[in-house]
């Protein structure tokens, strides 16, 4: 993670800051399993009135949110009990989607995924924190309840920064 942050300061990931927000119709959060970070970010952004979805690069099909994620989200006023995971390859991507990863390897995988679909943009949630947040938002799976709280706090900051830049598009799911 430290090397990723140093590379970020050097401008290596600048392309993930270059988003045409006027083109964004829906924000799709993508992590590995779609049971911790991405469902929480999806629910947080939906609560702010934006069209959103989530998926996992290596997700199982229709898995519930991870119990510590459920608990941490509930303490933060978000109910993840109805969430079920979606594998990225099952995501119905559409032009106007902004794919948002949590770690540089996610963004690189999302760039590869986006090549097969027209009109997609890719960013990292950490690009939108105020003041600029961490580029790398570590997976909380298997970590302490304290880290779940730290992680979800970083997600809240990034989602707020994204929401401030997004046009409001009705959620048609």
mmCIF file of C-alpha atoms in Angstrom:
data_model
loop_
_atom_site.group_PDB
_atom_site.id
_atom_site.type_symbol
_atom_site.label_atom_id
_atom_site.label_comp_id
_atom_site.label_asym_id
_atom_site.label_seq_id
_atom_site.Cartn_x
_atom_site.Cartn_y
_atom_site.Cartn_z
ATOM 1 C CA UNK A 1 0.000 0.000 0.000
ATOM 2 C CA UNK A 2 2.860 2.394 0.795
ATOM 3 C CA UNK A 3 4.381 1.918 -2.675
ATOM 4 C CA UNK A 4 0.971 2.594 -4.264
ATOM 5 C CA UNK A 5 0.707 5.868 -2.306
ATOM 6 C CA UNK A 6 4.227 6.920 -3.365
ATOM 7 C CA UNK A 7 3.401 6.178 -7.004
ATOM 8 C CA UNK A 8 0.194 8.201 -6.590
ATOM 9 C CA UNK A 9 2.184 11.219 -5.384
ATOM 10 C CA UNK A 10 4.416 10.797 -8.436
ATOM 11 C CA UNK A 11 1.350 11.033 -10.710
ATOM 12 C CA UNK A 12 1.343 7.392 -11.847
ATOM 13 C CA UNK A 13 -2.419 7.035 -11.367
ATOM 14 C CA UNK A 14 -3.375 10.496 -12.691
ATOM 15 C CA UNK A 15 -5.633 8.954 -15.342
ATOM 16 C CA UNK A 16 -7.976 7.753 -12.590
ATOM 17 C CA UNK A 17 -8.624 11.416 -11.680
ATOM 18 C CA UNK A 18 -9.617 12.323 -15.289
ATOM 19 C CA UNK A 19 -13.338 11.601 -15.286
ATOM 20 C CA UNK A 20 -15.936 13.314 -17.481
ATOM 21 C CA UNK A 21 -18.674 13.495 -14.846
ATOM 22 C CA UNK A 22 -21.178 14.887 -17.393
ATOM 23 C CA UNK A 23 -21.161 11.416 -19.042
ATOM 24 C CA UNK A 24 -21.769 9.440 -15.840
ATOM 25 C CA UNK A 25 -25.233 7.847 -15.662
ATOM 26 C CA UNK A 26 -24.498 5.250 -12.967
ATOM 27 C CA UNK A 27 -21.671 4.623 -10.495
ATOM 28 C CA UNK A 28 -20.621 0.961 -10.136
ATOM 29 C CA UNK A 29 -18.394 0.105 -7.147
ATOM 30 C CA UNK A 30 -16.177 -2.936 -7.659
ATOM 31 C CA UNK A 31 -14.011 -4.752 -5.089
ATOM 32 C CA UNK A 32 -12.948 -8.422 -4.932
ATOM 33 C CA UNK A 33 -15.837 -10.337 -3.364
ATOM 34 C CA UNK A 34 -18.643 -7.726 -3.429
ATOM 35 C CA UNK A 35 -19.436 -8.534 0.224
ATOM 36 C CA UNK A 36 -17.719 -5.687 2.161
ATOM 37 C CA UNK A 37 -16.478 -2.479 0.522
ATOM 38 C CA UNK A 38 -18.494 -2.236 -2.704
ATOM 39 C CA UNK A 39 -21.931 -3.004 -1.219
ATOM 40 C CA UNK A 40 -21.327 -0.439 1.515
ATOM 41 C CA UNK A 41 -20.232 2.233 -0.996
ATOM 42 C CA UNK A 42 -23.212 1.385 -3.230
ATOM 43 C CA UNK A 43 -25.690 1.757 -0.349
ATOM 44 C CA UNK A 44 -24.058 4.984 0.853
ATOM 45 C CA UNK A 45 -24.195 6.604 -2.620
ATOM 46 C CA UNK A 46 -27.769 5.382 -3.253
ATOM 47 C CA UNK A 47 -28.747 7.046 0.039
ATOM 48 C CA UNK A 48 -27.434 10.312 -1.421
ATOM 49 C CA UNK A 49 -29.834 9.970 -4.368
ATOM 50 C CA UNK A 50 -27.569 8.569 -7.089
ATOM 51 C CA UNK A 51 -27.959 5.639 -9.497
ATOM 52 C CA UNK A 52 -25.501 2.977 -8.404
ATOM 53 C CA UNK A 53 -24.635 -0.729 -8.431
ATOM 54 C CA UNK A 54 -21.801 -2.958 -7.231
ATOM 55 C CA UNK A 55 -19.933 -6.076 -8.302
ATOM 56 C CA UNK A 56 -16.861 -8.135 -7.441
ATOM 57 C CA UNK A 57 -13.906 -9.075 -9.617
ATOM 58 C CA UNK A 58 -13.765 -12.502 -7.927
ATOM 59 C CA UNK A 59 -17.263 -12.607 -6.399
ATOM 60 C CA UNK A 60 -19.446 -15.604 -5.829
ATOM 61 C CA UNK A 61 -23.000 -15.398 -7.108
ATOM 62 C CA UNK A 62 -25.674 -14.002 -4.748
ATOM 63 C CA UNK A 63 -23.597 -14.137 -1.546
ATOM 64 C CA UNK A 64 -24.816 -11.987 1.371
ATOM 65 C CA UNK A 65 -22.714 -9.202 2.849
ATOM 66 C CA UNK A 66 -19.963 -10.406 5.208
ATOM 67 C CA UNK A 67 -21.276 -10.336 8.821
ATOM 68 C CA UNK A 68 -18.693 -7.795 10.109
ATOM 69 C CA UNK A 69 -19.560 -5.559 7.124
ATOM 70 C CA UNK A 70 -23.265 -5.875 7.999
ATOM 71 C CA UNK A 71 -22.527 -4.883 11.619
ATOM 72 C CA UNK A 72 -20.227 -1.977 10.741
ATOM 73 C CA UNK A 73 -22.640 -0.655 8.123
ATOM 74 C CA UNK A 74 -25.576 -0.897 10.562
ATOM 75 C CA UNK A 75 -23.662 1.181 13.136
ATOM 76 C CA UNK A 76 -23.240 3.774 10.349
ATOM 77 C CA UNK A 77 -26.950 3.770 9.464
ATOM 78 C CA UNK A 78 -26.721 1.518 6.386
ATOM 79 C CA UNK A 79 -28.684 -1.738 6.062
ATOM 80 C CA UNK A 80 -26.861 -4.319 3.916
ATOM 81 C CA UNK A 81 -29.135 -7.249 4.827
ATOM 82 C CA UNK A 82 -30.729 -7.431 1.350
ATOM 83 C CA UNK A 83 -27.384 -7.266 -0.504
ATOM 84 C CA UNK A 84 -26.375 -10.201 -2.729
ATOM 85 C CA UNK A 85 -23.068 -10.286 -4.594
ATOM 86 C CA UNK A 86 -22.711 -9.927 -8.358
ATOM 87 C CA UNK A 87 -19.642 -11.246 -10.219
ATOM 88 C CA UNK A 88 -18.159 -8.565 -12.500
ATOM 89 C CA UNK A 89 -18.594 -10.801 -15.552
ATOM 90 C CA UNK A 90 -22.362 -10.882 -14.801
ATOM 91 C CA UNK A 91 -22.646 -7.084 -14.488
ATOM 92 C CA UNK A 92 -24.876 -5.591 -17.173
ATOM 93 C CA UNK A 93 -22.457 -2.767 -17.985
ATOM 94 C CA UNK A 94 -23.866 0.118 -19.987
ATOM 95 C CA UNK A 95 -22.537 3.323 -21.562
ATOM 96 C CA UNK A 96 -22.361 6.003 -18.911
ATOM 97 C CA UNK A 97 -21.153 3.652 -16.164
ATOM 98 C CA UNK A 98 -18.343 4.911 -13.945
ATOM 99 C CA UNK A 99 -16.505 1.848 -12.598
ATOM 100 C CA UNK A 100 -14.965 2.604 -9.198
ATOM 101 C CA UNK A 101 -12.295 0.349 -7.658
ATOM 102 C CA UNK A 102 -10.753 0.455 -4.184
ATOM 103 C CA UNK A 103 -7.186 -0.665 -5.011
ATOM 104 C CA UNK A 104 -4.978 -0.117 -8.062
ATOM 105 C CA UNK A 105 -5.227 -3.787 -9.141
ATOM 106 C CA UNK A 106 -9.036 -3.372 -9.211
ATOM 107 C CA UNK A 107 -8.736 -0.317 -11.460
ATOM 108 C CA UNK A 108 -6.344 -2.136 -13.800
ATOM 109 C CA UNK A 109 -8.765 -5.097 -14.033
ATOM 110 C CA UNK A 110 -11.636 -2.645 -14.613
ATOM 111 C CA UNK A 111 -9.706 -0.988 -17.456
ATOM 112 C CA UNK A 112 -9.388 -4.425 -19.104
ATOM 113 C CA UNK A 113 -13.121 -5.074 -18.542
ATOM 114 C CA UNK A 114 -14.027 -1.631 -19.953
ATOM 115 C CA UNK A 115 -12.241 -2.350 -23.257
ATOM 116 C CA UNK A 116 -15.068 -4.755 -24.103
ATOM 117 C CA UNK A 117 -17.825 -2.180 -23.484
ATOM 118 C CA UNK A 118 -18.480 1.252 -24.989
ATOM 119 C CA UNK A 119 -18.639 4.396 -22.884
ATOM 120 C CA UNK A 120 -17.242 3.156 -19.563
ATOM 121 C CA UNK A 121 -14.877 5.183 -17.371
ATOM 122 C CA UNK A 122 -12.659 3.865 -14.560
ATOM 123 C CA UNK A 123 -11.523 5.513 -11.339
ATOM 124 C CA UNK A 124 -10.466 4.712 -7.777
ATOM 125 C CA UNK A 125 -12.629 5.793 -4.863
ATOM 126 C CA UNK A 126 -9.565 7.093 -3.035
ATOM 127 C CA UNK A 127 -9.104 9.741 -5.742
ATOM 128 C CA UNK A 128 -12.170 11.610 -4.461
ATOM 129 C CA UNK A 129 -11.485 11.939 -0.725
ATOM 130 C CA UNK A 130 -11.240 15.412 0.846
ATOM 131 C CA UNK A 131 -8.499 16.215 1.588
ATOM 132 C CA UNK A 132 -7.262 13.760 -1.005
ATOM 133 C CA UNK A 133 -7.826 10.379 0.587
ATOM 134 C CA UNK A 134 -5.803 7.225 0.311
ATOM 135 C CA UNK A 135 -5.661 5.834 -3.218
ATOM 136 C CA UNK A 136 -5.561 2.312 -1.731
ATOM 137 C CA UNK A 137 -8.516 1.337 0.483
ATOM 138 C CA UNK A 138 -7.441 -2.018 1.920
ATOM 139 C CA UNK A 139 -9.839 -4.969 2.026
ATOM 140 C CA UNK A 140 -11.272 -5.289 5.557
ATOM 141 C CA UNK A 141 -12.167 -8.984 5.079
ATOM 142 C CA UNK A 142 -10.605 -10.978 7.919
ATOM 143 C CA UNK A 143 -9.404 -7.818 9.681
ATOM 144 C CA UNK A 144 -10.411 -6.314 13.032
ATOM 145 C CA UNK A 145 -13.717 -4.521 13.711
ATOM 146 C CA UNK A 146 -11.625 -1.369 14.212
ATOM 147 C CA UNK A 147 -10.250 -1.664 10.674
ATOM 148 C CA UNK A 148 -13.760 -2.244 9.268
ATOM 149 C CA UNK A 149 -14.706 1.073 10.845
ATOM 150 C CA UNK A 150 -11.610 2.820 9.447
ATOM 151 C CA UNK A 151 -12.274 1.335 5.996
ATOM 152 C CA UNK A 152 -15.920 2.377 5.949
ATOM 153 C CA UNK A 153 -14.892 5.850 7.126
ATOM 154 C CA UNK A 154 -12.543 6.144 4.134
ATOM 155 C CA UNK A 155 -15.368 4.954 1.871
ATOM 156 C CA UNK A 156 -17.715 7.600 3.319
ATOM 157 C CA UNK A 157 -15.185 10.337 2.540
ATOM 158 C CA UNK A 158 -14.645 9.085 -1.027
ATOM 159 C CA UNK A 159 -18.364 8.647 -1.695
ATOM 160 C CA UNK A 160 -19.052 12.195 -0.454
ATOM 161 C CA UNK A 161 -16.375 13.530 -2.816
ATOM 162 C CA UNK A 162 -17.820 11.560 -5.745
ATOM 163 C CA UNK A 163 -21.394 12.597 -4.944
ATOM 164 C CA UNK A 164 -20.383 16.252 -4.989
ATOM 165 C CA UNK A 165 -19.244 15.825 -8.616
ATOM 166 C CA UNK A 166 -22.051 13.600 -9.936
ATOM 167 C CA UNK A 167 -25.200 14.888 -11.596
ATOM 168 C CA UNK A 168 -28.307 13.409 -10.037
ATOM 169 C CA UNK A 169 -29.620 10.676 -12.317
ATOM 170 C CA UNK A 170 -32.763 8.811 -11.225
ATOM 171 C CA UNK A 171 -32.088 5.260 -10.103
ATOM 172 C CA UNK A 172 -33.975 3.014 -12.537
ATOM 173 C CA UNK A 173 -33.004 -0.376 -11.154
#
